[in-house]
Amino acid sequence: MRDDGRLQCLACAHRCTLRPDDVGLCGVRQRRGDALYAPFGYVAAQRIRPIETNTVYHVRPGASALILGMYGCDLRCPYCHNWQVSQALREGLTPAPTHVSAAALAEAAVAAGCGAVCAAYNEPMIAAEWLYAVFEAAHARGLTTGVVSDGNTTPEALRFLRPVTDFYRIDLKGFTEAQYATLGGRLAPVLEAIPTARALGYWVEVVTLVVPHFNDDLRGLRALAAQLVAVDPAIPWHLNAFQPRYRWRDRPPQAAGLLVSAAGAAYAKGLRYVYVGNLADRVTQLAHTRCPACQHVVVERHDYHARAVTLRDGCCPACATPIPGVWSASALAA
Ligand code: SF4
């Protein structure tokens, strides 16, 4: 509680200051009396998919993941892939939550043979308390856990979740404040979240969806690569191609050429693991993980599936160079 009587929420970088009965910008966290109410004990969607479908490539490749999502989001991206849940409240859709316990989700993941539980589809951090419970139950069953986030978060929220969370995948959606204003956020907190998460010990991967007439600028993408290199050259960076959807259905799909050029520029800047995705059967060679020392393919992928994993104890089988990632349950390797 602040001196002015407002209650501040720390779950995302908006840091809403709430008067009694106020609802935060995300539309789901709200003040009742002196208490902050947050979503708990439900999912809006739940699926079993290969972990790679989260665009996470250095975490237990080939494992299945139970992926859960909830309602609401702190941003309002006009190209959101999962807008039926993330933007459901703003769009006036009727939520249809499925009530479930954390233990039941962990049990469902184990029963389905999963190696991981991931939170995605909306911005998971706006339900950080519920995530903590789910991931704690998942860890107790030996599962790897991770968040697919827009990165518009706070050091407090990252610290809170870290004891039960192995990886943090961040969408870095642009390189200017003007771009982020279009999405309802700010660039600075997202850029700050990357080194903060890394310093806290999360395994971090970054995704940039390249969108025509929005962020399809090679100079800007180069600048992002330089910022990632400055944090850690071993952070994987995924350049994904926009496909028309939601409010930006009228834009063309992103062409492959710019993504390939941006990937080359990122390697030239010093990043060691750069991927290009969302292009169906094109540019398939940039979906694999290669040893940065000898270029041996250590994880071969096709269409967000791992087809062959030849890592040996987290190292390249050809030259023994360590390849960083979370290669086993709840353990950071290399
Ligand atoms: S999660 Fe973010 S948007 Fe929602 S109430 Fe908290 S600070 Fe505001």
GROMACS .gro file of C-alpha atoms and ligand atoms in nm:
model
  342
    1MET     CA    1   0.000   0.000   0.000
    2ARG     CA    2   0.135   0.345  -0.088
    3ASP     CA    3   0.122   0.659   0.126
    4ASP     CA    4  -0.153   0.799  -0.099
    5GLY     CA    5  -0.378   0.505  -0.016
    6ARG     CA    6  -0.336   0.339  -0.353
    7LEU     CA    7  -0.242  -0.026  -0.382
    8GLN     CA    8   0.035  -0.091  -0.629
    9CYS     CA    9   0.047  -0.407  -0.836
   10LEU     CA   10   0.396  -0.531  -0.923
   11ALA     CA   11   0.302  -0.814  -1.158
   12CYS     CA   12   0.387  -0.619  -1.472
   13ALA     CA   13   0.571  -0.305  -1.575
   14HIS     CA   14   0.251  -0.098  -1.584
   15ARG     CA   15   0.273  -0.099  -1.203
   16CYS     CA   16  -0.092   0.007  -1.175
   17THR     CA   17  -0.182   0.202  -0.862
   18LEU     CA   18  -0.531   0.094  -0.767
   19ARG     CA   19  -0.802   0.267  -0.566
   20PRO     CA   20  -1.074   0.053  -0.404
   21ASP     CA   21  -1.263  -0.146  -0.671
   22ASP     CA   22  -1.020  -0.046  -0.946
   23VAL     CA   23  -0.930  -0.305  -1.209
   24GLY     CA   24  -0.580  -0.298  -1.357
   25LEU     CA   25  -0.496  -0.235  -1.721
   26CYS     CA   26  -0.481  -0.610  -1.779
   27GLY     CA   27  -0.849  -0.636  -1.689
   28VAL     CA   28  -0.801  -0.926  -1.450
   29ARG     CA   29  -0.623  -0.806  -1.137
   30GLN     CA   30  -0.835  -0.586  -0.914
   31ARG     CA   31  -0.848  -0.425  -0.575
   32ARG     CA   32  -1.117  -0.525  -0.329
   33GLY     CA   33  -1.091  -0.340   0.001
   34ASP     CA   34  -0.721  -0.339   0.083
   35ALA     CA   35  -0.654  -0.667  -0.097
   36LEU     CA   36  -0.534  -0.730  -0.449
   37TYR     CA   37  -0.728  -1.009  -0.620
   38ALA     CA   38  -0.557  -1.211  -0.890
   39PRO     CA   39  -0.678  -1.499  -1.106
   40PHE     CA   40  -0.625  -1.843  -0.952
   41GLY     CA   41  -0.721  -2.203  -1.014
   42TYR     CA   42  -0.829  -2.205  -1.377
   43VAL     CA   43  -0.719  -2.225  -1.738
   44ALA     CA   44  -0.868  -2.070  -2.050
   45ALA     CA   45  -0.688  -2.318  -2.274
   46GLN     CA   46  -0.472  -2.624  -2.217
   47ARG     CA   47  -0.292  -2.831  -2.479
   48ILE     CA   48  -0.020  -3.092  -2.511
   49ARG     CA   49   0.231  -2.991  -2.780
   50PRO     CA   50   0.601  -3.028  -2.856
   51ILE     CA   51   0.792  -2.780  -2.644
   52GLU     CA   52   0.937  -2.629  -2.964
   53THR     CA   53   0.594  -2.489  -3.053
   54ASN     CA   54   0.661  -2.227  -2.785
   55THR     CA   55   0.963  -2.119  -2.993
   56VAL     CA   56   1.189  -2.249  -2.720
   57TYR     CA   57   1.476  -2.445  -2.871
   58HIS     CA   58   1.733  -2.495  -2.595
   59VAL     CA   59   1.499  -2.655  -2.343
   60ARG     CA   60   1.452  -3.032  -2.347
   61PRO     CA   61   1.424  -3.064  -2.727
   62GLY     CA   62   1.177  -3.328  -2.837
   63ALA     CA   63   0.983  -3.319  -2.509
   64SER     CA   64   0.609  -3.273  -2.499
   65ALA     CA   65   0.480  -2.984  -2.293
   66LEU     CA   66   0.153  -2.913  -2.124
   67ILE     CA   67   0.085  -2.557  -2.232
   68LEU     CA   68  -0.171  -2.355  -2.041
   69GLY     CA   69  -0.314  -2.011  -2.096
   70MET     CA   70  -0.549  -1.777  -1.916
   71TYR     CA   71  -0.753  -1.468  -1.994
   72GLY     CA   72  -0.631  -1.112  -2.023
   73CYS     CA   73  -0.310  -0.937  -2.115
   74ASP     CA   74  -0.111  -0.631  -2.020
   75LEU     CA   75  -0.053  -0.550  -2.388
   76ARG     CA   76  -0.295  -0.527  -2.681
   77CYS     CA   77  -0.097  -0.638  -2.986
   78PRO     CA   78  -0.311  -0.602  -3.300
   79TYR     CA   79  -0.157  -0.917  -3.447
   80CYS     CA   80  -0.198  -1.144  -3.143
   81HIS     CA   81  -0.208  -1.511  -3.237
   82ASN     CA   82  -0.417  -1.598  -2.930
   83TRP     CA   83  -0.642  -1.294  -2.912
   84GLN     CA   84  -0.949  -1.504  -2.832
   85VAL     CA   85  -0.805  -1.556  -2.483
   86SER     CA   86  -0.555  -1.271  -2.440
   87GLN     CA   87  -0.795  -1.002  -2.562
   88ALA     CA   88  -1.121  -1.179  -2.469
   89LEU     CA   89  -1.217  -0.920  -2.207
   90ARG     CA   90  -1.141  -0.618  -2.428
   91GLU     CA   91  -1.327  -0.779  -2.719
   92GLY     CA   92  -1.634  -0.853  -2.507
   93LEU     CA   93  -1.606  -1.231  -2.551
   94THR     CA   94  -1.759  -1.443  -2.279
   95PRO     CA   95  -1.486  -1.621  -2.083
   96ALA     CA   96  -1.536  -1.992  -2.030
   97PRO     CA   97  -1.276  -2.082  -1.767
   98THR     CA   98  -1.203  -2.442  -1.675
   99HIS     CA   99  -1.144  -2.465  -1.303
  100VAL     CA  100  -0.855  -2.691  -1.215
  101SER     CA  101  -0.603  -2.739  -0.936
  102ALA     CA  102  -0.226  -2.707  -0.973
  103ALA     CA  103  -0.182  -3.070  -0.872
  104ALA     CA  104  -0.431  -3.181  -1.139
  105LEU     CA  105  -0.241  -2.992  -1.409
  106ALA     CA  106   0.087  -3.149  -1.302
  107GLU     CA  107  -0.079  -3.490  -1.297
  108ALA     CA  108  -0.222  -3.432  -1.647
  109ALA     CA  109   0.125  -3.342  -1.773
  110VAL     CA  110   0.281  -3.653  -1.621
  111ALA     CA  111   0.001  -3.876  -1.749
  112ALA     CA  112   0.055  -3.740  -2.101
  113GLY     CA  113   0.427  -3.813  -2.084
  114CYS     CA  114   0.528  -3.446  -2.084
  115GLY     CA  115   0.869  -3.320  -1.981
  116ALA     CA  116   0.756  -2.963  -1.923
  117VAL     CA  117   0.474  -2.732  -1.824
  118CYS     CA  118   0.465  -2.395  -1.998
  119ALA     CA  119   0.244  -2.091  -1.953
  120ALA     CA  120   0.165  -1.914  -2.281
  121TYR     CA  121  -0.129  -1.790  -2.496
  122ASN     CA  122  -0.186  -1.476  -2.285
  123GLU     CA  123   0.063  -1.288  -2.065
  124PRO     CA  124   0.119  -1.541  -1.786
  125MET     CA  125   0.284  -1.300  -1.539
  126ILE     CA  126  -0.048  -1.128  -1.468
  127ALA     CA  127  -0.142  -1.446  -1.283
  128ALA     CA  128   0.195  -1.492  -1.114
  129GLU     CA  129   0.052  -1.636  -0.790
  130TRP     CA  130  -0.140  -1.906  -0.978
  131LEU     CA  131   0.164  -1.978  -1.195
  132TYR     CA  132   0.373  -2.023  -0.883
  133ALA     CA  133   0.133  -2.288  -0.757
  134VAL     CA  134   0.124  -2.469  -1.093
  135PHE     CA  135   0.499  -2.464  -1.140
  136GLU     CA  136   0.565  -2.569  -0.782
  137ALA     CA  137   0.342  -2.873  -0.838
  138ALA     CA  138   0.511  -2.939  -1.173
  139HIS     CA  139   0.860  -2.922  -1.022
  140ALA     CA  140   0.753  -3.167  -0.754
  141ARG     CA  141   0.673  -3.411  -1.036
  142GLY     CA  142   1.011  -3.358  -1.205
  143LEU     CA  143   0.885  -3.135  -1.485
  144THR     CA  144   1.067  -2.839  -1.635
  145THR     CA  145   0.871  -2.515  -1.615
  146GLY     CA  146   0.870  -2.197  -1.816
  147VAL     CA  147   0.693  -1.877  -1.906
  148VAL     CA  148   0.630  -1.743  -2.256
  149SER     CA  149   0.608  -1.373  -2.180
  150ASP     CA  150   0.591  -1.035  -2.347
  151GLY     CA  151   0.869  -0.930  -2.111
  152ASN     CA  152   0.674  -0.629  -1.984
  153THR     CA  153   0.749  -0.740  -1.633
  154THR     CA  154   0.922  -0.626  -1.314
  155PRO     CA  155   1.227  -0.749  -1.125
  156GLU     CA  156   0.994  -0.820  -0.833
  157ALA     CA  157   0.776  -1.055  -1.040
  158LEU     CA  158   1.079  -1.227  -1.191
  159ARG     CA  159   1.231  -1.282  -0.847
  160PHE     CA  160   0.900  -1.414  -0.716
  161LEU     CA  161   0.867  -1.685  -0.982
  162ARG     CA  162   1.228  -1.788  -1.016
  163PRO     CA  163   1.234  -2.055  -0.738
  164VAL     CA  164   0.982  -2.264  -0.935
  165THR     CA  165   1.058  -2.158  -1.294
  166ASP     CA  166   1.337  -2.275  -1.523
  167PHE     CA  167   1.303  -2.069  -1.837
  168TYR     CA  168   1.169  -1.733  -1.940
  169ARG     CA  169   1.099  -1.676  -2.309
  170ILE     CA  170   1.059  -1.311  -2.399
  171ASP     CA  171   0.889  -1.154  -2.697
  172LEU     CA  172   1.096  -0.852  -2.792
  173LYS     CA  173   0.843  -0.698  -3.026
  174GLY     CA  174   1.022  -0.391  -3.152
  175PHE     CA  175   1.309  -0.150  -3.113
  176THR     CA  176   1.139   0.188  -3.065
  177GLU     CA  177   0.911   0.334  -2.800
  178ALA     CA  178   0.669   0.430  -3.079
  179GLN     CA  179   0.632   0.066  -3.179
  180TYR     CA  180   0.569  -0.033  -2.820
  181ALA     CA  181   0.314   0.246  -2.779
  182THR     CA  182   0.114   0.079  -3.059
  183LEU     CA  183   0.109  -0.236  -2.848
  184GLY     CA  184   0.020  -0.059  -2.524
  185GLY     CA  185   0.358  -0.094  -2.356
  186ARG     CA  186   0.711   0.044  -2.334
  187LEU     CA  187   1.037  -0.084  -2.475
  188ALA     CA  188   1.254  -0.005  -2.174
  189PRO     CA  189   1.106  -0.258  -1.927
  190VAL     CA  190   1.131  -0.536  -2.185
  191LEU     CA  191   1.496  -0.460  -2.254
  192GLU     CA  192   1.559  -0.451  -1.880
  193ALA     CA  193   1.383  -0.783  -1.823
  194ILE     CA  194   1.629  -0.975  -2.041
  195PRO     CA  195   1.945  -0.918  -1.831
  196THR     CA  196   1.743  -0.931  -1.510
  197ALA     CA  197   1.601  -1.273  -1.593
  198ARG     CA  198   1.944  -1.395  -1.704
  199ALA     CA  199   2.106  -1.269  -1.383
  200LEU     CA  200   1.840  -1.443  -1.177
  201GLY     CA  201   1.935  -1.773  -1.340
  202TYR     CA  202   1.645  -1.826  -1.577
  203TRP     CA  203   1.728  -1.982  -1.909
  204VAL     CA  204   1.631  -1.701  -2.148
  205GLU     CA  205   1.536  -1.713  -2.516
  206VAL     CA  206   1.413  -1.412  -2.713
  207VAL     CA  207   1.167  -1.401  -3.002
  208THR     CA  208   1.110  -1.112  -3.239
  209LEU     CA  209   0.813  -1.141  -3.470
  210VAL     CA  210   0.899  -0.936  -3.777
  211VAL     CA  211   0.592  -0.757  -3.909
  212PRO     CA  212   0.572  -0.571  -4.244
  213HIS     CA  213   0.532  -0.193  -4.207
  214PHE     CA  214   0.585  -0.221  -3.832
  215ASN     CA  215   0.932  -0.344  -3.738
  216ASP     CA  216   1.068  -0.475  -4.071
  217ASP     CA  217   1.377  -0.259  -4.059
  218LEU     CA  218   1.717  -0.422  -4.082
  219ARG     CA  219   1.891  -0.140  -3.895
  220GLY     CA  220   1.653  -0.173  -3.602
  221LEU     CA  221   1.685  -0.551  -3.595
  222ARG     CA  222   2.064  -0.517  -3.601
  223ALA     CA  223   2.041  -0.287  -3.301
  224LEU     CA  224   1.837  -0.548  -3.112
  225ALA     CA  225   2.101  -0.811  -3.193
  226ALA     CA  226   2.370  -0.583  -3.053
  227GLN     CA  227   2.172  -0.537  -2.733
  228LEU     CA  228   2.132  -0.912  -2.690
  229VAL     CA  229   2.503  -0.971  -2.750
  230ALA     CA  230   2.579  -0.716  -2.479
  231VAL     CA  231   2.370  -0.921  -2.233
  232ASP     CA  232   2.494  -1.266  -2.336
  233PRO     CA  233   2.596  -1.387  -2.684
  234ALA     CA  234   2.459  -1.731  -2.593
  235ILE     CA  235   2.099  -1.607  -2.571
  236PRO     CA  236   1.909  -1.771  -2.857
  237TRP     CA  237   1.728  -1.518  -3.078
  238HIS     CA  238   1.437  -1.630  -3.291
  239LEU     CA  239   1.331  -1.420  -3.587
  240ASN     CA  240   0.977  -1.527  -3.670
  241ALA     CA  241   0.778  -1.424  -3.975
  242PHE     CA  242   0.448  -1.244  -3.924
  243GLN     CA  243   0.138  -1.413  -4.062
  244PRO     CA  244  -0.181  -1.203  -4.105
  245ARG     CA  245  -0.415  -1.234  -3.809
  246TYR     CA  246  -0.655  -1.057  -3.569
  247ARG     CA  247  -0.670  -0.680  -3.644
  248TRP     CA  248  -0.380  -0.691  -3.890
  249ARG     CA  249  -0.524  -0.951  -4.121
  250ASP     CA  250  -0.486  -0.708  -4.411
  251ARG     CA  251  -0.104  -0.699  -4.391
  252PRO     CA  252   0.105  -0.929  -4.608
  253PRO     CA  253   0.302  -1.214  -4.454
  254GLN     CA  254   0.664  -1.131  -4.379
  255ALA     CA  255   0.896  -1.235  -4.662
  256ALA     CA  256   1.190  -1.460  -4.583
  257GLY     CA  257   1.467  -1.243  -4.725
  258LEU     CA  258   1.473  -0.984  -4.448
  259LEU     CA  259   1.475  -1.251  -4.179
  260VAL     CA  260   1.772  -1.425  -4.336
  261SER     CA  261   1.956  -1.093  -4.366
  262ALA     CA  262   1.876  -1.009  -4.002
  263ALA     CA  263   1.996  -1.354  -3.891
  264GLY     CA  264   2.323  -1.301  -4.078
  265ALA     CA  265   2.364  -0.959  -3.919
  266ALA     CA  266   2.298  -1.108  -3.574
  267TYR     CA  267   2.565  -1.373  -3.624
  268ALA     CA  268   2.802  -1.101  -3.744
  269LYS     CA  269   2.731  -0.905  -3.423
  270GLY     CA  270   2.832  -1.210  -3.220
  271LEU     CA  271   2.513  -1.397  -3.130
  272ARG     CA  272   2.578  -1.772  -3.139
  273TYR     CA  273   2.228  -1.913  -3.183
  274VAL     CA  274   1.995  -1.740  -3.427
  275TYR     CA  275   1.685  -1.903  -3.570
  276VAL     CA  276   1.435  -1.815  -3.841
  277GLY     CA  277   1.081  -1.951  -3.815
  278ASN     CA  278   0.716  -1.932  -3.919
  279LEU     CA  279   0.803  -1.978  -4.287
  280ALA     CA  280   0.652  -2.323  -4.346
  281ASP     CA  281   0.899  -2.519  -4.560
  282ARG     CA  282   1.129  -2.227  -4.641
  283VAL     CA  283   1.461  -2.148  -4.472
  284THR     CA  284   1.457  -2.483  -4.295
  285GLN     CA  285   1.834  -2.478  -4.230
  286LEU     CA  286   1.791  -2.191  -3.984
  287ALA     CA  287   1.568  -2.401  -3.758
  288HIS     CA  288   1.852  -2.630  -3.645
  289THR     CA  289   2.087  -2.579  -3.351
  290ARG     CA  290   2.448  -2.589  -3.463
  291CYS     CA  291   2.759  -2.607  -3.254
  292PRO     CA  292   2.911  -2.258  -3.276
  293ALA     CA  293   3.262  -2.407  -3.283
  294CYS     CA  294   3.235  -2.672  -3.557
  295GLN     CA  295   2.887  -2.612  -3.709
  296HIS     CA  296   2.778  -2.970  -3.641
  297VAL     CA  297   2.397  -2.991  -3.618
  298VAL     CA  298   2.322  -3.091  -3.258
  299VAL     CA  299   1.943  -3.052  -3.278
  300GLU     CA  300   1.772  -3.097  -3.612
  301ARG     CA  301   1.423  -2.949  -3.635
  302HIS     CA  302   1.147  -2.930  -3.886
  303ASP     CA  303   0.824  -2.736  -3.844
  304TYR     CA  304   0.870  -2.684  -3.468
  305HIS     CA  305   0.949  -3.051  -3.405
  306ALA     CA  306   1.288  -3.185  -3.299
  307ARG     CA  307   1.372  -3.467  -3.540
  308ALA     CA  308   1.717  -3.561  -3.412
  309VAL     CA  309   1.902  -3.464  -3.093
  310THR     CA  310   2.266  -3.567  -3.089
  311LEU     CA  311   2.384  -3.366  -2.787
  312ARG     CA  312   2.601  -3.567  -2.549
  313ASP     CA  313   2.563  -3.444  -2.189
  314GLY     CA  314   2.487  -3.097  -2.320
  315CYS     CA  315   2.790  -3.093  -2.549
  316CYS     CA  316   2.850  -3.119  -2.921
  317PRO     CA  317   2.916  -3.486  -3.005
  318ALA     CA  318   3.173  -3.386  -3.268
  319CYS     CA  319   3.398  -3.144  -3.080
  320ALA     CA  320   3.270  -3.152  -2.716
  321THR     CA  321   3.190  -2.780  -2.706
  322PRO     CA  322   2.926  -2.716  -2.435
  323ILE     CA  323   2.593  -2.598  -2.581
  324PRO     CA  324   2.401  -2.390  -2.325
  325GLY     CA  325   2.044  -2.475  -2.237
  326VAL     CA  326   1.816  -2.670  -2.006
  327TRP     CA  327   1.871  -3.019  -2.133
  328SER     CA  328   1.730  -3.213  -1.837
  329ALA     CA  329   1.454  -3.171  -1.579
  330SER     CA  330   1.489  -2.858  -1.363
  331ALA     CA  331   1.863  -2.834  -1.431
  332LEU     CA  332   2.059  -2.565  -1.603
  333ALA     CA  333   2.342  -2.709  -1.811
  334ALA     CA  334   2.655  -2.546  -1.945
  335SF4     S1  335  -0.069  -0.710  -1.391
  335SF4    FE1  336   0.002  -0.515  -1.480
  335SF4     S2  337  -0.181  -0.433  -1.581
  335SF4    FE2  338  -0.254  -0.590  -1.438
  335SF4     S3  339  -0.299  -0.479  -1.249
  335SF4    FE3  340  -0.088  -0.553  -1.232
  335SF4     S4  341   0.039  -0.382  -1.302
  335SF4    FE4  342  -0.171  -0.342  -1.377
   0.00000   0.00000   0.00000
